[in-house]
PDB file of C-alpha atoms in Angstrom:
ATOM      1  CA  MET A1090      49.099   1.760  -5.458  1.00 42.00           C
ATOM      2  CA  THR A1091      49.812  -1.192  -6.613  1.00 44.00           C
ATOM      3  CA  HIS A1092      48.071  -4.557  -5.452  1.00 45.00           C
ATOM      4  CA  THR A1093      49.038  -7.921  -5.604  1.00 44.00           C
ATOM      5  CA  ALA A1094      46.756 -10.914  -5.178  1.00 42.00           C
ATOM      6  CA  GLN A1095      47.739 -10.882  -1.281  1.00 43.00           C
ATOM      7  CA  ASP A1096      46.497  -7.350  -1.089  1.00 51.00           C
ATOM      8  CA  LYS A1097      42.653  -8.039  -2.329  1.00 56.00           C
ATOM      9  CA  ILE A1098      40.012  -7.518  -0.139  1.00 49.00           C
ATOM     10  CA  VAL A1099      38.427 -10.378   1.217  1.00 50.00           C
ATOM     11  CA  THR A1100      37.314 -10.294   4.619  1.00 65.00           C
ATOM     12  CA  LYS A1101      34.892  -7.128   4.540  1.00 84.00           C
ATOM     13  CA  PRO A1102      31.418  -7.261   2.664  1.00 93.00           C
ATOM     14  CA  THR A1103      32.153  -5.176  -0.881  1.00 96.00           C
ATOM     15  CA  ALA A1104      29.888  -3.248  -3.172  1.00 97.00           C
ATOM     16  CA  LEU A1105      29.921  -1.781  -6.361  1.00 97.00           C
ATOM     17  CA  VAL A1106      27.840   1.016  -6.432  1.00 97.00           C
ATOM     18  CA  VAL A1107      27.283   2.237  -9.725  1.00 96.00           C
ATOM     19  CA  GLY A1108      26.192   6.211  -9.699  1.00 92.00           C
ATOM     20  CA  GLY A1109      27.375   6.283  -6.191  1.00 89.00           C
ATOM     21  CA  SER A1110      28.659  10.296  -6.820  1.00 84.00           C
ATOM     22  CA  GLY A1111      25.410  11.378  -7.361  1.00 86.00           C
ATOM     23  CA  ALA A1112      22.844  12.302  -4.403  1.00 86.00           C
ATOM     24  CA  LEU A1113      20.961   9.098  -4.150  1.00 91.00           C
ATOM     25  CA  GLY A1114      23.905   7.183  -4.544  1.00 92.00           C
ATOM     26  CA  SER A1115      25.976   8.929  -1.798  1.00 92.00           C
ATOM     27  CA  ALA A1116      23.333   8.198   0.510  1.00 94.00           C
ATOM     28  CA  ILE A1117      23.477   4.222  -0.461  1.00 96.00           C
ATOM     29  CA  CYS A1118      27.173   4.664   0.013  1.00 96.00           C
ATOM     30  CA  ARG A1119      27.098   6.246   3.708  1.00 95.00           C
ATOM     31  CA  ARG A1120      24.512   3.957   4.479  1.00 96.00           C
ATOM     32  CA  LEU A1121      26.248   0.445   3.375  1.00 97.00           C
ATOM     33  CA  ALA A1122      29.217   2.396   5.187  1.00 95.00           C
ATOM     34  CA  GLU A1123      27.704   1.764   8.255  1.00 94.00           C
ATOM     35  CA  GLU A1124      27.202  -1.941   7.888  1.00 94.00           C
ATOM     36  CA  GLY A1125      31.201  -2.267   7.529  1.00 93.00           C
ATOM     37  CA  TYR A1126      31.192  -2.432   3.158  1.00 95.00           C
ATOM     38  CA  THR A1127      34.003  -1.735   1.451  1.00 95.00           C
ATOM     39  CA  LEU A1128      33.132   0.113  -1.468  1.00 96.00           C
ATOM     40  CA  PHE A1129      33.851   0.941  -5.291  1.00 96.00           C
ATOM     41  CA  VAL A1130      31.882   3.763  -6.388  1.00 95.00           C
ATOM     42  CA  THR A1131      31.688   4.468 -10.140  1.00 94.00           C
ATOM     43  CA  TYR A1132      32.362   7.900 -11.702  1.00 90.00           C
ATOM     44  CA  ARG A1133      32.124   9.059 -15.009  1.00 87.00           C
ATOM     45  CA  SER A1134      33.763  12.150 -15.610  1.00 78.00           C
ATOM     46  CA  SER A1135      35.039  13.724 -12.401  1.00 76.00           C
ATOM     47  CA  VAL A1136      36.590  11.917  -9.483  1.00 84.00           C
ATOM     48  CA  ALA A1137      36.072  15.061  -7.095  1.00 88.00           C
ATOM     49  CA  ALA A1138      32.371  13.971  -5.533  1.00 87.00           C
ATOM     50  CA  VAL A1139      33.742  10.448  -5.032  1.00 89.00           C
ATOM     51  CA  GLU A1140      36.721  11.723  -3.355  1.00 90.00           C
ATOM     52  CA  GLU A1141      34.839  13.635  -1.025  1.00 91.00           C
ATOM     53  CA  LEU A1142      32.895  10.891  -0.280  1.00 91.00           C
ATOM     54  CA  ARG A1143      35.934   9.140   0.687  1.00 91.00           C
ATOM     55  CA  ARG A1144      37.442  11.985   3.017  1.00 92.00           C
ATOM     56  CA  GLU A1145      33.989  12.104   4.345  1.00 93.00           C
ATOM     57  CA  LEU A1146      33.973   7.972   5.475  1.00 93.00           C
ATOM     58  CA  VAL A1147      37.146   7.976   7.028  1.00 88.00           C
ATOM     59  CA  ASP A1148      36.660   4.578   8.390  1.00 89.00           C
ATOM     60  CA  VAL A1149      35.592   2.735   5.447  1.00 90.00           C
ATOM     61  CA  ASP A1150      37.710   2.229   2.308  1.00 93.00           C
ATOM     62  CA  VAL A1151      36.606   3.884  -0.622  1.00 94.00           C
ATOM     63  CA  HIS A1152      37.893   2.757  -4.143  1.00 95.00           C
ATOM     64  CA  PRO A1153      36.864   5.393  -6.835  1.00 94.00           C
ATOM     65  CA  ILE A1154      36.298   3.693 -10.670  1.00 95.00           C
ATOM     66  CA  PRO A1155      35.964   5.133 -13.755  1.00 94.00           C
ATOM     67  CA  LEU A1156      32.968   4.189 -16.152  1.00 96.00           C
ATOM     68  CA  ASP A1157      30.633   5.482 -18.942  1.00 96.00           C
ATOM     69  CA  LEU A1158      27.981   3.130 -19.077  1.00 96.00           C
ATOM     70  CA  GLN A1159      27.559   3.963 -22.685  1.00 96.00           C
ATOM     71  CA  ASP A1160      30.875   2.134 -23.258  1.00 96.00           C
ATOM     72  CA  ARG A1161      30.964  -1.328 -23.026  1.00 96.00           C
ATOM     73  CA  THR A1162      34.576  -1.508 -23.212  1.00 97.00           C
ATOM     74  CA  SER A1163      34.744   0.831 -20.434  1.00 97.00           C
ATOM     75  CA  ILE A1164      32.331  -1.132 -18.076  1.00 97.00           C
ATOM     76  CA  GLU A1165      34.377  -4.330 -18.850  1.00 97.00           C
ATOM     77  CA  ARG A1166      37.450  -2.300 -17.691  1.00 97.00           C
ATOM     78  CA  SER A1167      35.798  -1.104 -14.408  1.00 96.00           C
ATOM     79  CA  VAL A1168      34.609  -4.608 -13.538  1.00 96.00           C
ATOM     80  CA  ALA A1169      38.181  -5.848 -14.190  1.00 96.00           C
ATOM     81  CA  GLU A1170      39.548  -3.078 -11.916  1.00 95.00           C
ATOM     82  CA  VAL A1171      37.199  -4.110  -9.274  1.00 95.00           C
ATOM     83  CA  ASN A1172      38.321  -7.717  -9.735  1.00 94.00           C
ATOM     84  CA  ARG A1173      41.975  -6.850  -9.363  1.00 94.00           C
ATOM     85  CA  LEU A1174      41.112  -5.389  -5.996  1.00 93.00           C
ATOM     86  CA  THR A1175      38.567  -7.984  -4.595  1.00 89.00           C
ATOM     87  CA  SER A1176      38.453 -11.362  -5.049  1.00 77.00           C
ATOM     88  CA  HIS A1177      34.747 -11.695  -4.713  1.00 82.00           C
ATOM     89  CA  LEU A1178      31.857  -8.674  -4.813  1.00 93.00           C
ATOM     90  CA  SER A1179      28.793  -9.272  -2.194  1.00 96.00           C
ATOM     91  CA  SER A1180      26.834  -6.724  -4.250  1.00 97.00           C
ATOM     92  CA  LEU A1181      25.768  -4.857  -7.253  1.00 98.00           C
ATOM     93  CA  ILE A1182      24.131  -2.048  -7.006  1.00 98.00           C
ATOM     94  CA  PHE A1183      22.914   0.129  -9.749  1.00 97.00           C
ATOM     95  CA  ALA A1184      21.929   3.554  -8.990  1.00 95.00           C
ATOM     96  CA  SER A1185      22.669   5.496 -12.145  1.00 89.00           C
ATOM     97  CA  GLY A1186      20.194   7.763 -13.613  1.00 81.00           C
ATOM     98  CA  VAL A1187      20.036  10.449 -16.328  1.00 83.00           C
ATOM     99  CA  SER A1188      19.287  14.023 -15.836  1.00 80.00           C
ATOM    100  CA  ILE A1189      15.816  14.383 -17.967  1.00 79.00           C
ATOM    101  CA  ASP A1190      13.030  16.731 -18.071  1.00 81.00           C
ATOM    102  CA  GLN A1191       9.736  15.449 -18.439  1.00 83.00           C
ATOM    103  CA  PRO A1192       8.387  15.818 -22.349  1.00 90.00           C
ATOM    104  CA  PHE A1193       5.077  13.999 -23.267  1.00 94.00           C
ATOM    105  CA  ILE A1194       6.363  11.051 -25.494  1.00 95.00           C
ATOM    106  CA  PHE A1195       5.016  13.193 -28.852  1.00 96.00           C
ATOM    107  CA  ASN A1196       7.963  15.771 -27.733  1.00 95.00           C
ATOM    108  CA  THR A1197      10.570  13.467 -26.900  1.00 95.00           C
ATOM    109  CA  ARG A1198      13.692  13.650 -29.106  1.00 96.00           C
ATOM    110  CA  ALA A1199      15.397  10.651 -30.365  1.00 96.00           C
ATOM    111  CA  ASP A1200      18.172  11.153 -29.026  1.00 96.00           C
ATOM    112  CA  GLU A1201      16.768  12.104 -25.814  1.00 96.00           C
ATOM    113  CA  TRP A1202      15.447   8.069 -25.945  1.00 96.00           C
ATOM    114  CA  GLU A1203      18.839   7.117 -27.313  1.00 96.00           C
ATOM    115  CA  ASN A1204      20.696   8.744 -24.167  1.00 95.00           C
ATOM    116  CA  VAL A1205      18.198   6.835 -21.563  1.00 95.00           C
ATOM    117  CA  ILE A1206      18.188   3.661 -23.301  1.00 96.00           C
ATOM    118  CA  LYS A1207      22.074   3.239 -23.934  1.00 96.00           C
ATOM    119  CA  THR A1208      22.884   4.772 -20.121  1.00 95.00           C
ATOM    120  CA  GLU A1209      20.510   2.850 -18.143  1.00 96.00           C
ATOM    121  CA  THR A1210      19.071  -0.306 -19.563  1.00 97.00           C
ATOM    122  CA  LEU A1211      21.943  -1.257 -21.660  1.00 97.00           C
ATOM    123  CA  GLY A1212      24.452   0.032 -19.162  1.00 97.00           C
ATOM    124  CA  PHE A1213      22.460  -2.102 -16.552  1.00 97.00           C
ATOM    125  CA  ILE A1214      22.365  -4.880 -18.866  1.00 97.00           C
ATOM    126  CA  HIS A1215      26.144  -5.003 -19.593  1.00 97.00           C
ATOM    127  CA  LEU A1216      27.054  -4.309 -16.422  1.00 97.00           C
ATOM    128  CA  ALA A1217      25.410  -7.152 -14.624  1.00 97.00           C
ATOM    129  CA  SER A1218      26.819  -9.341 -17.515  1.00 97.00           C
ATOM    130  CA  PHE A1219      30.188  -8.392 -16.617  1.00 97.00           C
ATOM    131  CA  ALA A1220      30.038  -8.622 -13.023  1.00 97.00           C
ATOM    132  CA  LEU A1221      28.075 -12.283 -12.516  1.00 96.00           C
ATOM    133  CA  PRO A1222      31.782 -13.871 -12.418  1.00 94.00           C
ATOM    134  CA  LEU A1223      32.496 -12.360  -9.192  1.00 94.00           C
ATOM    135  CA  LEU A1224      29.182 -12.294  -7.626  1.00 96.00           C
ATOM    136  CA  ARG A1225      29.456 -15.878  -8.450  1.00 94.00           C
ATOM    137  CA  ALA A1226      32.618 -16.132  -6.849  1.00 91.00           C
ATOM    138  CA  HIS A1227      31.101 -14.940  -3.682  1.00 87.00           C
ATOM    139  CA  GLY A1228      28.441 -17.662  -3.535  1.00 86.00           C
ATOM    140  CA  ASN A1229      25.973 -15.337  -1.509  1.00 91.00           C
ATOM    141  CA  ALA A1230      25.789 -12.271  -3.219  1.00 96.00           C
ATOM    142  CA  SER A1231      22.684  -9.303  -4.333  1.00 97.00           C
ATOM    143  CA  ILE A1232      22.204  -7.645  -7.287  1.00 98.00           C
ATOM    144  CA  ILE A1233      19.978  -4.351  -6.259  1.00 98.00           C
ATOM    145  CA  SER A1234      18.812  -1.951  -9.150  1.00 98.00           C
ATOM    146  CA  ILE A1235      16.755   1.358  -8.759  1.00 96.00           C
ATOM    147  CA  GLY A1236      13.574   1.424 -10.496  1.00 94.00           C
ATOM    148  CA  THR A1237      10.949   3.818 -10.249  1.00 92.00           C
ATOM    149  CA  PHE A1238       7.462   3.923  -8.630  1.00 91.00           C
ATOM    150  CA  ALA A1239       6.476   5.483 -12.227  1.00 88.00           C
ATOM    151  CA  THR A1240       6.842   1.563 -13.641  1.00 91.00           C
ATOM    152  CA  HIS A1241       3.428   0.866 -11.048  1.00 90.00           C
ATOM    153  CA  LEU A1242       1.737   4.198 -11.150  1.00 89.00           C
ATOM    154  CA  TYR A1243       2.698   6.216 -14.733  1.00 89.00           C
ATOM    155  CA  VAL A1244       2.660  10.014 -14.570  1.00 84.00           C
ATOM    156  CA  SER A1245       2.057  11.563 -17.621  1.00 86.00           C
ATOM    157  CA  GLY A1246       5.610  12.712 -18.893  1.00 87.00           C
ATOM    158  CA  ASP A1247       7.966  10.537 -17.037  1.00 88.00           C
ATOM    159  CA  ALA A1248       8.229   8.143 -20.096  1.00 93.00           C
ATOM    160  CA  LEU A1249      11.918   8.837 -20.263  1.00 92.00           C
ATOM    161  CA  SER A1250      12.560   7.327 -17.013  1.00 91.00           C
ATOM    162  CA  ALA A1251       9.823   4.712 -16.825  1.00 93.00           C
ATOM    163  CA  VAL A1252      10.425   3.025 -20.071  1.00 95.00           C
ATOM    164  CA  PRO A1253      14.284   2.510 -19.074  1.00 96.00           C
ATOM    165  CA  LYS A1254      13.840   1.712 -15.597  1.00 95.00           C
ATOM    166  CA  ALA A1255      10.546  -0.882 -16.895  1.00 96.00           C
ATOM    167  CA  ALA A1256      13.339  -2.798 -18.557  1.00 97.00           C
ATOM    168  CA  ILE A1257      15.933  -2.666 -15.812  1.00 97.00           C
ATOM    169  CA  GLU A1258      13.456  -4.082 -13.571  1.00 97.00           C
ATOM    170  CA  MET A1259      12.689  -6.543 -15.561  1.00 97.00           C
ATOM    171  CA  MET A1260      16.381  -7.647 -16.232  1.00 98.00           C
ATOM    172  CA  THR A1261      16.588  -7.638 -12.314  1.00 98.00           C
ATOM    173  CA  ARG A1262      13.593 -10.413 -11.989  1.00 98.00           C
ATOM    174  CA  ALA A1263      15.493 -12.365 -15.080  1.00 98.00           C
ATOM    175  CA  LEU A1264      18.654 -12.825 -12.881  1.00 98.00           C
ATOM    176  CA  ALA A1265      16.661 -13.314  -9.906  1.00 98.00           C
ATOM    177  CA  LYS A1266      15.383 -16.677 -12.164  1.00 98.00           C
ATOM    178  CA  GLU A1267      18.674 -17.685 -13.629  1.00 98.00           C
ATOM    179  CA  GLU A1268      21.125 -16.828 -11.365  1.00 98.00           C
ATOM    180  CA  GLY A1269      19.441 -18.000  -8.019  1.00 97.00           C
ATOM    181  CA  ARG A1270      20.968 -21.472  -8.457  1.00 97.00           C
ATOM    182  CA  TYR A1271      24.254 -19.446  -7.770  1.00 96.00           C
ATOM    183  CA  GLY A1272      23.251 -17.824  -4.996  1.00 96.00           C
ATOM    184  CA  ILE A1273      22.668 -14.337  -5.957  1.00 97.00           C
ATOM    185  CA  ARG A1274      19.936 -12.530  -5.152  1.00 98.00           C
ATOM    186  CA  ALA A1275      18.633  -9.851  -7.211  1.00 98.00           C
ATOM    187  CA  ASN A1276      15.897  -7.021  -6.269  1.00 98.00           C
ATOM    188  CA  CYS A1277      14.548  -3.617  -7.290  1.00 98.00           C
ATOM    189  CA  VAL A1278      14.083  -0.876  -5.236  1.00 97.00           C
ATOM    190  CA  ALA A1279      11.652   1.623  -7.024  1.00 94.00           C
ATOM    191  CA  PRO A1280      11.853   4.957  -5.100  1.00 93.00           C
ATOM    192  CA  GLY A1281       8.797   7.650  -5.664  1.00 88.00           C
ATOM    193  CA  ILE A1282       9.512  11.271  -5.681  1.00 85.00           C
ATOM    194  CA  LEU A1283      12.537  12.009  -3.476  1.00 80.00           C
ATOM    195  CA  ASN A1284      13.813  15.363  -2.386  1.00 77.00           C
ATOM    196  CA  ALA A1285      16.970  14.797  -3.575  1.00 67.00           C
ATOM    197  CA  GLY A1286      18.667  14.324  -6.940  1.00 61.00           C
ATOM    198  CA  LEU A1287      16.984  14.331 -10.220  1.00 65.00           C
ATOM    199  CA  GLY A1288      13.540  15.023  -8.009  1.00 59.00           C
ATOM    200  CA  ALA A1289      14.778  17.753  -6.215  1.00 59.00           C
ATOM    201  CA  LYS A1290      16.014  19.223  -9.303  1.00 62.00           C
ATOM    202  CA  MET A1291      12.675  18.396 -10.785  1.00 65.00           C
ATOM    203  CA  GLN A1292      10.732  20.680  -8.217  1.00 59.00           C
ATOM    204  CA  GLU A1293      13.235  23.737  -8.303  1.00 62.00           C
ATOM    205  CA  GLU A1294      12.938  23.698 -12.420  1.00 62.00           C
ATOM    206  CA  ILE A1295       9.903  21.974 -13.976  1.00 63.00           C
ATOM    207  CA  HIS A1296       6.476  22.580 -13.040  1.00 63.00           C
ATOM    208  CA  ASP A1297       4.977  25.359 -10.792  1.00 67.00           C
ATOM    209  CA  PRO A1298       4.984  24.666  -7.270  1.00 75.00           C
ATOM    210  CA  SER A1299       1.292  24.365  -6.693  1.00 74.00           C
ATOM    211  CA  VAL A1300       1.711  21.161  -9.180  1.00 74.00           C
ATOM    212  CA  TRP A1301       4.111  19.290  -6.860  1.00 67.00           C
ATOM    213  CA  GLU A1302       1.912  20.577  -4.008  1.00 77.00           C
ATOM    214  CA  ALA A1303      -0.733  18.519  -5.498  1.00 76.00           C
ATOM    215  CA  GLN A1304       1.188  15.579  -5.835  1.00 76.00           C
ATOM    216  CA  ARG A1305       2.134  15.889  -2.521  1.00 73.00           C
ATOM    217  CA  GLN A1306      -1.496  15.699  -1.340  1.00 79.00           C
ATOM    218  CA  ARG A1307      -1.630  12.097  -3.565  1.00 85.00           C
ATOM    219  CA  VAL A1308       1.112  10.820  -1.355  1.00 83.00           C
ATOM    220  CA  PRO A1309      -0.587   8.905   1.752  1.00 85.00           C
ATOM    221  CA  MET A1310       2.290  10.153   4.188  1.00 83.00           C
ATOM    222  CA  ARG A1311       1.887  13.850   2.662  1.00 88.00           C
ATOM    223  CA  ARG A1312       5.320  14.418   1.974  1.00 84.00           C
ATOM    224  CA  PHE A1313       8.177  13.361  -0.770  1.00 85.00           C
ATOM    225  CA  GLY A1314      10.688  10.704   0.285  1.00 84.00           C
ATOM    226  CA  GLU A1315      14.544  10.892   1.229  1.00 92.00           C
ATOM    227  CA  ALA A1316      17.537   9.588   0.097  1.00 91.00           C
ATOM    228  CA  LYS A1317      18.292   7.792   3.490  1.00 94.00           C
ATOM    229  CA  GLU A1318      14.719   5.957   3.236  1.00 95.00           C
ATOM    230  CA  VAL A1319      15.734   4.438  -0.464  1.00 95.00           C
ATOM    231  CA  ALA A1320      19.265   3.593   1.132  1.00 96.00           C
ATOM    232  CA  ASP A1321      17.759   2.234   4.133  1.00 97.00           C
ATOM    233  CA  ALA A1322      15.702  -0.366   1.689  1.00 97.00           C
ATOM    234  CA  VAL A1323      18.772  -1.036  -0.482  1.00 98.00           C
ATOM    235  CA  ALA A1324      20.666  -2.027   2.794  1.00 97.00           C
ATOM    236  CA  PHE A1325      18.397  -4.178   3.602  1.00 98.00           C
ATOM    237  CA  LEU A1326      17.949  -5.994   0.666  1.00 98.00           C
ATOM    238  CA  ALA A1327      21.714  -6.566   0.236  1.00 97.00           C
ATOM    239  CA  SER A1328      21.881  -7.903   3.951  1.00 95.00           C
ATOM    240  CA  GLU A1329      21.333 -11.501   5.503  1.00 94.00           C
ATOM    241  CA  ARG A1330      18.116  -9.960   6.964  1.00 96.00           C
ATOM    242  CA  ALA A1331      17.127 -10.668   3.144  1.00 97.00           C
ATOM    243  CA  SER A1332      18.670 -13.823   2.514  1.00 96.00           C
ATOM    244  CA  TYR A1333      15.287 -15.488   1.039  1.00 97.00           C
ATOM    245  CA  ILE A1334      14.116 -12.389  -0.720  1.00 98.00           C
ATOM    246  CA  SER A1335      15.012 -12.151  -4.767  1.00 98.00           C
ATOM    247  CA  GLY A1336      13.192 -11.261  -7.720  1.00 98.00           C
ATOM    248  CA  GLN A1337      11.191  -8.493  -5.978  1.00 98.00           C
ATOM    249  CA  THR A1338      10.485  -4.742  -6.282  1.00 97.00           C
ATOM    250  CA  ILE A1339      10.196  -2.735  -2.991  1.00 96.00           C
ATOM    251  CA  VAL A1340       8.441   0.434  -4.156  1.00 95.00           C
ATOM    252  CA  VAL A1341       9.498   3.042  -1.314  1.00 93.00           C
ATOM    253  CA  ASP A1342       6.900   6.436  -2.083  1.00 90.00           C
ATOM    254  CA  GLY A1343       5.219   6.539   0.892  1.00 88.00           C
ATOM    255  CA  GLY A1344       2.032   4.666  -1.019  1.00 88.00           C
ATOM    256  CA  LEU A1345       1.878   7.090  -3.784  1.00 86.00           C
ATOM    257  CA  HIS A1346       1.240   4.049  -6.009  1.00 86.00           C
ATOM    258  CA  VAL A1347      -1.517   2.499  -4.334  1.00 83.00           C
TER     259      VAL A1347
END
């Protein structure tokens, strides 16, 4: 379909959800759909998951956007496509992650480090840089990155997740400091162990069940989190209800990091 300037989406809040085809990202999309957002949802190798989400959210405009976070040109093209479809961007939500194991640092390969740094850290930095003009054009926009509780309570073997996300968290704070004058708020949501996405995969494939049960008992609420609970925090930070909150990290981990 060809879009003209008159076709641009201007009446509804808009969100670019990076990683929106994953378990956590799709939960975020569903929650934002409840708030009436038009959604731009990225995918890397397969559009099938986004198409499924579009069929599910029949009352919401869902636009698949191809994106390779390790390719700076691809990032620029993806933001340009969003710009072609809408004159502003209400929210940029970075919920992308890399499927990883939990090796100790001594056993972590160089290519594993390069993969998470290029995809997550540099991917977020380039994406935010390209998206800033669209966010500034909105004038009351938000950037929300998904981090991890492990930047606040490190768990041995979690460096591949915690290290790149620590940089993302710092970049988010820097954006809050520098872009607040343009009406842009930037915050981070740091999930704990979830029964979804990578968290669920790790529970199935890594460590004995007794290890996970011990972890569960360390959580003050005695359970792991659900994707919807993280999505609720994201929706709050994207909304006017959080209009004076910026530069913060909300840790959604049932108190595990305390």
